[in-house]
Coordinates of C-alpha atoms and ligand atoms in Angstrom, one line a residue:
M2 CA -25.0 -26.8 36.5
F3 CA -25.2 -23.0 36.2
R4 CA -23.2 -20.5 38.1
S5 CA -25.1 -18.4 40.5
I6 CA -25.2 -15.3 38.3
A7 CA -27.8 -17.0 36.1
A8 CA -31.2 -15.6 37.1
P9 CA -34.1 -18.0 37.5
R10 CA -35.6 -16.6 34.3
H11 CA -32.5 -17.8 32.5
A12 CA -32.5 -21.2 34.1
L13 CA -36.1 -21.6 33.0
S14 CA -35.5 -20.6 29.5
V15 CA -32.5 -23.0 29.3
I16 CA -34.7 -25.8 30.6
A17 CA -37.2 -24.9 27.9
L18 CA -34.5 -25.1 25.3
I19 CA -33.3 -28.5 26.5
C20 CA -36.8 -29.8 26.4
I21 CA -37.3 -29.1 22.7
G22 CA -33.9 -30.7 21.9
L23 CA -34.0 -34.3 20.8
P24 CA -32.0 -36.2 21.8
V25 CA -31.8 -34.3 25.1
L26 CA -28.3 -33.1 25.9
A27 CA -27.8 -30.7 28.8
Q28 CA -26.0 -27.5 28.0
D29 CA -22.9 -27.3 30.1
S30 CA -22.0 -23.6 30.6
E31 CA -18.8 -24.4 32.4
N32 CA -17.5 -26.2 29.2
G33 CA -18.8 -23.1 27.3
Q34 CA -16.7 -20.9 29.5
S35 CA -13.6 -22.8 28.7
I36 CA -14.4 -22.6 25.0
Y37 CA -15.0 -18.9 25.4
M38 CA -11.6 -18.4 27.1
G39 CA -9.9 -20.3 24.3
Y40 CA -11.5 -18.7 21.3
C41 CA -13.2 -15.4 22.3
A42 CA -11.7 -13.8 25.3
L43 CA -8.8 -12.3 23.4
C44 CA -11.2 -9.9 21.6
H45 CA -14.2 -9.8 23.9
G46 CA -12.4 -9.9 27.2
P47 CA -12.3 -12.5 29.9
Q48 CA -15.6 -11.3 31.4
A49 CA -17.1 -10.9 28.0
T50 CA -17.5 -7.2 28.6
G51 CA -15.6 -6.2 25.5
S52 CA -12.2 -5.2 26.9
G53 CA -10.1 -7.8 25.2
I54 CA -6.4 -7.4 24.9
T55 CA -6.3 -7.2 21.1
T56 CA -5.5 -3.7 19.7
L57 CA -5.9 -4.6 16.0
P58 CA -7.0 -1.6 14.0
G59 CA -10.6 -1.6 13.2
I60 CA -11.5 -4.4 15.7
D61 CA -13.8 -3.1 18.4
A62 CA -15.3 -6.3 20.0
P63 CA -18.6 -5.5 21.7
D64 CA -19.7 -6.2 25.3
L65 CA -21.4 -9.5 25.1
T66 CA -23.1 -9.2 28.5
V67 CA -25.6 -6.6 27.3
I68 CA -27.1 -8.6 24.4
A69 CA -30.3 -9.5 26.4
Q70 CA -30.6 -5.9 27.6
A71 CA -30.4 -4.6 24.0
N72 CA -33.1 -7.1 23.1
E73 CA -35.8 -6.2 25.5
G74 CA -34.5 -8.5 28.2
V75 CA -34.6 -11.6 26.1
F76 CA -31.4 -13.4 25.2
P77 CA -31.7 -14.4 21.5
A78 CA -29.8 -17.7 21.8
G79 CA -30.3 -18.8 18.2
E80 CA -29.3 -15.5 16.7
V81 CA -26.2 -15.4 18.9
A82 CA -25.3 -18.9 17.6
Q83 CA -25.7 -17.7 14.0
Q84 CA -23.5 -14.6 14.7
I85 CA -20.8 -16.8 16.2
D86 CA -21.1 -19.3 13.3
G87 CA -20.8 -16.5 10.8
R88 CA -21.3 -18.5 7.7
D89 CA -24.7 -16.9 7.0
P90 CA -23.7 -13.4 5.9
I91 CA -27.2 -12.0 6.6
A92 CA -27.5 -13.5 10.1
A93 CA -23.9 -12.5 10.8
H94 CA -24.6 -8.8 10.1
G95 CA -23.1 -8.2 6.8
A96 CA -19.9 -8.9 4.8
D97 CA -17.8 -6.3 6.5
R98 CA -17.5 -8.5 9.6
A99 CA -14.4 -8.1 11.7
M100 CA -15.0 -11.2 13.8
P101 CA -13.6 -14.5 12.5
V102 CA -16.1 -17.1 11.2
F103 CA -16.3 -19.9 13.8
G104 CA -18.7 -22.2 12.2
G105 CA -16.1 -24.7 11.2
Y106 CA -14.8 -25.0 14.8
F107 CA -18.2 -26.0 16.1
E108 CA -19.2 -28.7 13.7
G109 CA -20.2 -32.1 14.9
D110 CA -23.5 -33.7 15.9
K111 CA -26.1 -31.1 15.8
G112 CA -27.9 -32.5 18.8
V113 CA -29.1 -29.4 20.7
A114 CA -32.0 -27.1 19.7
L115 CA -31.7 -23.3 20.3
R116 CA -34.8 -21.1 19.9
M117 CA -34.7 -18.6 17.0
P118 CA -36.3 -15.1 17.2
S119 CA -39.0 -16.5 14.9
G120 CA -39.9 -19.1 17.5
Q121 CA -38.5 -21.9 15.5
S122 CA -35.6 -23.9 16.8
M123 CA -32.2 -24.3 15.3
M124 CA -30.0 -27.4 15.8
V125 CA -26.5 -26.7 16.9
S126 CA -23.5 -28.8 18.1
K127 CA -22.9 -29.4 21.8
P128 CA -19.9 -27.1 22.0
M129 CA -21.8 -24.3 20.4
A130 CA -24.8 -24.9 22.7
D131 CA -22.4 -24.8 25.7
L132 CA -20.8 -21.6 24.6
V133 CA -24.2 -19.9 24.1
A134 CA -25.3 -21.2 27.5
W135 CA -22.3 -19.6 29.1
L136 CA -22.9 -16.3 27.3
E137 CA -26.5 -16.4 28.4
S138 CA -25.4 -16.9 32.0
V139 CA -23.3 -13.7 32.0
Q140 CA -26.1 -11.4 30.8
K141 CA -26.6 -8.4 33.0
Ligands
HEC20 C1 -10.7 -11.1 16.3 C2 -11.5 -10.6 17.4 C3 -12.8 -11.5 17.8 C4 -12.8 -12.8 18.2 C5 -11.7 -13.8 18.4 C6 -14.2 -13.0 18.5 N1 -15.0 -11.9 18.2 FE1 -17.0 -11.8 18.5 N2 -17.0 -9.9 17.6 C7 -15.8 -9.3 17.2 C8 -16.2 -8.0 16.6 C9 -15.2 -7.0 16.1 C10 -17.6 -8.0 16.6 C11 -18.5 -6.8 16.1 C12 -19.1 -7.3 14.8 C13 -18.0 -7.4 13.7 O1 -17.4 -6.4 13.3 O2 -17.8 -8.5 13.2 C14 -18.1 -9.2 17.3 C15 -19.4 -9.5 17.5 C16 -19.8 -10.6 18.2 C17 -21.2 -10.9 18.6 C18 -22.4 -10.0 18.2 C19 -22.6 -9.1 19.4 C20 -23.7 -8.2 19.3 O3 -23.9 -7.3 20.2 O4 -24.5 -8.3 18.3 C21 -21.2 -12.1 19.3 C22 -22.4 -12.8 19.9 C23 -19.8 -12.5 19.4 N3 -19.0 -11.6 18.7 C24 -19.4 -13.6 20.1 C25 -18.1 -14.2 20.0 C26 -17.8 -15.5 20.5 C27 -18.7 -16.4 21.2 C28 -16.4 -15.7 20.1 C29 -15.6 -16.9 20.3 C30 -16.1 -18.1 19.7 C31 -16.0 -14.4 19.4 N4 -17.0 -13.6 19.4 C32 -14.7 -14.2 19.0 C33 -14.5 -9.7 17.4 C34 -14.1 -11.0 17.8

């Protein structure tokens, strides 16, 4: 299910995430990758390392493979989903956000639980969960 770059630690945490989701839907990081290529690669680059092809003034899309590193080695899946969703201005880091709001693209059955930094879980749609799973799989 996951590409070989996913360390065992990641695989375990994804299994833990799947276990708290009811009904259980497996996260499909390959589907997540194709969503990423369609919606995100333009700015964040095909490898998610931040070297996208957009040269819009004021848009400096960050490297998404160092999110776990910047968070003491833990990939904050729920927080990342909130940042992608973008409809909560506090979670999305302020109103001066340059990144588009994607929440509307990832509506649908909220059937998958992602863990939040607080330890609570957050229900997200399957496409969002797949996208977050792929991002987790590319962490350095
Ligand atoms: C128009 C360019 C653009 C597109 C398209 C885009 N982003 Fe972003 N993204 C940004 C910018 C710029 C930031 C930095 C914060 C800000 O200014 O909004 C960012 C920030 C982020 C962050 C927070 C990173 C951190 O280190 O805190 C995540 C996660 C993220 N983007 C994921 C995605 C995903 C997933 C997609 C596709 C669904 C996507 N982005 C599409 C420009 C973009």
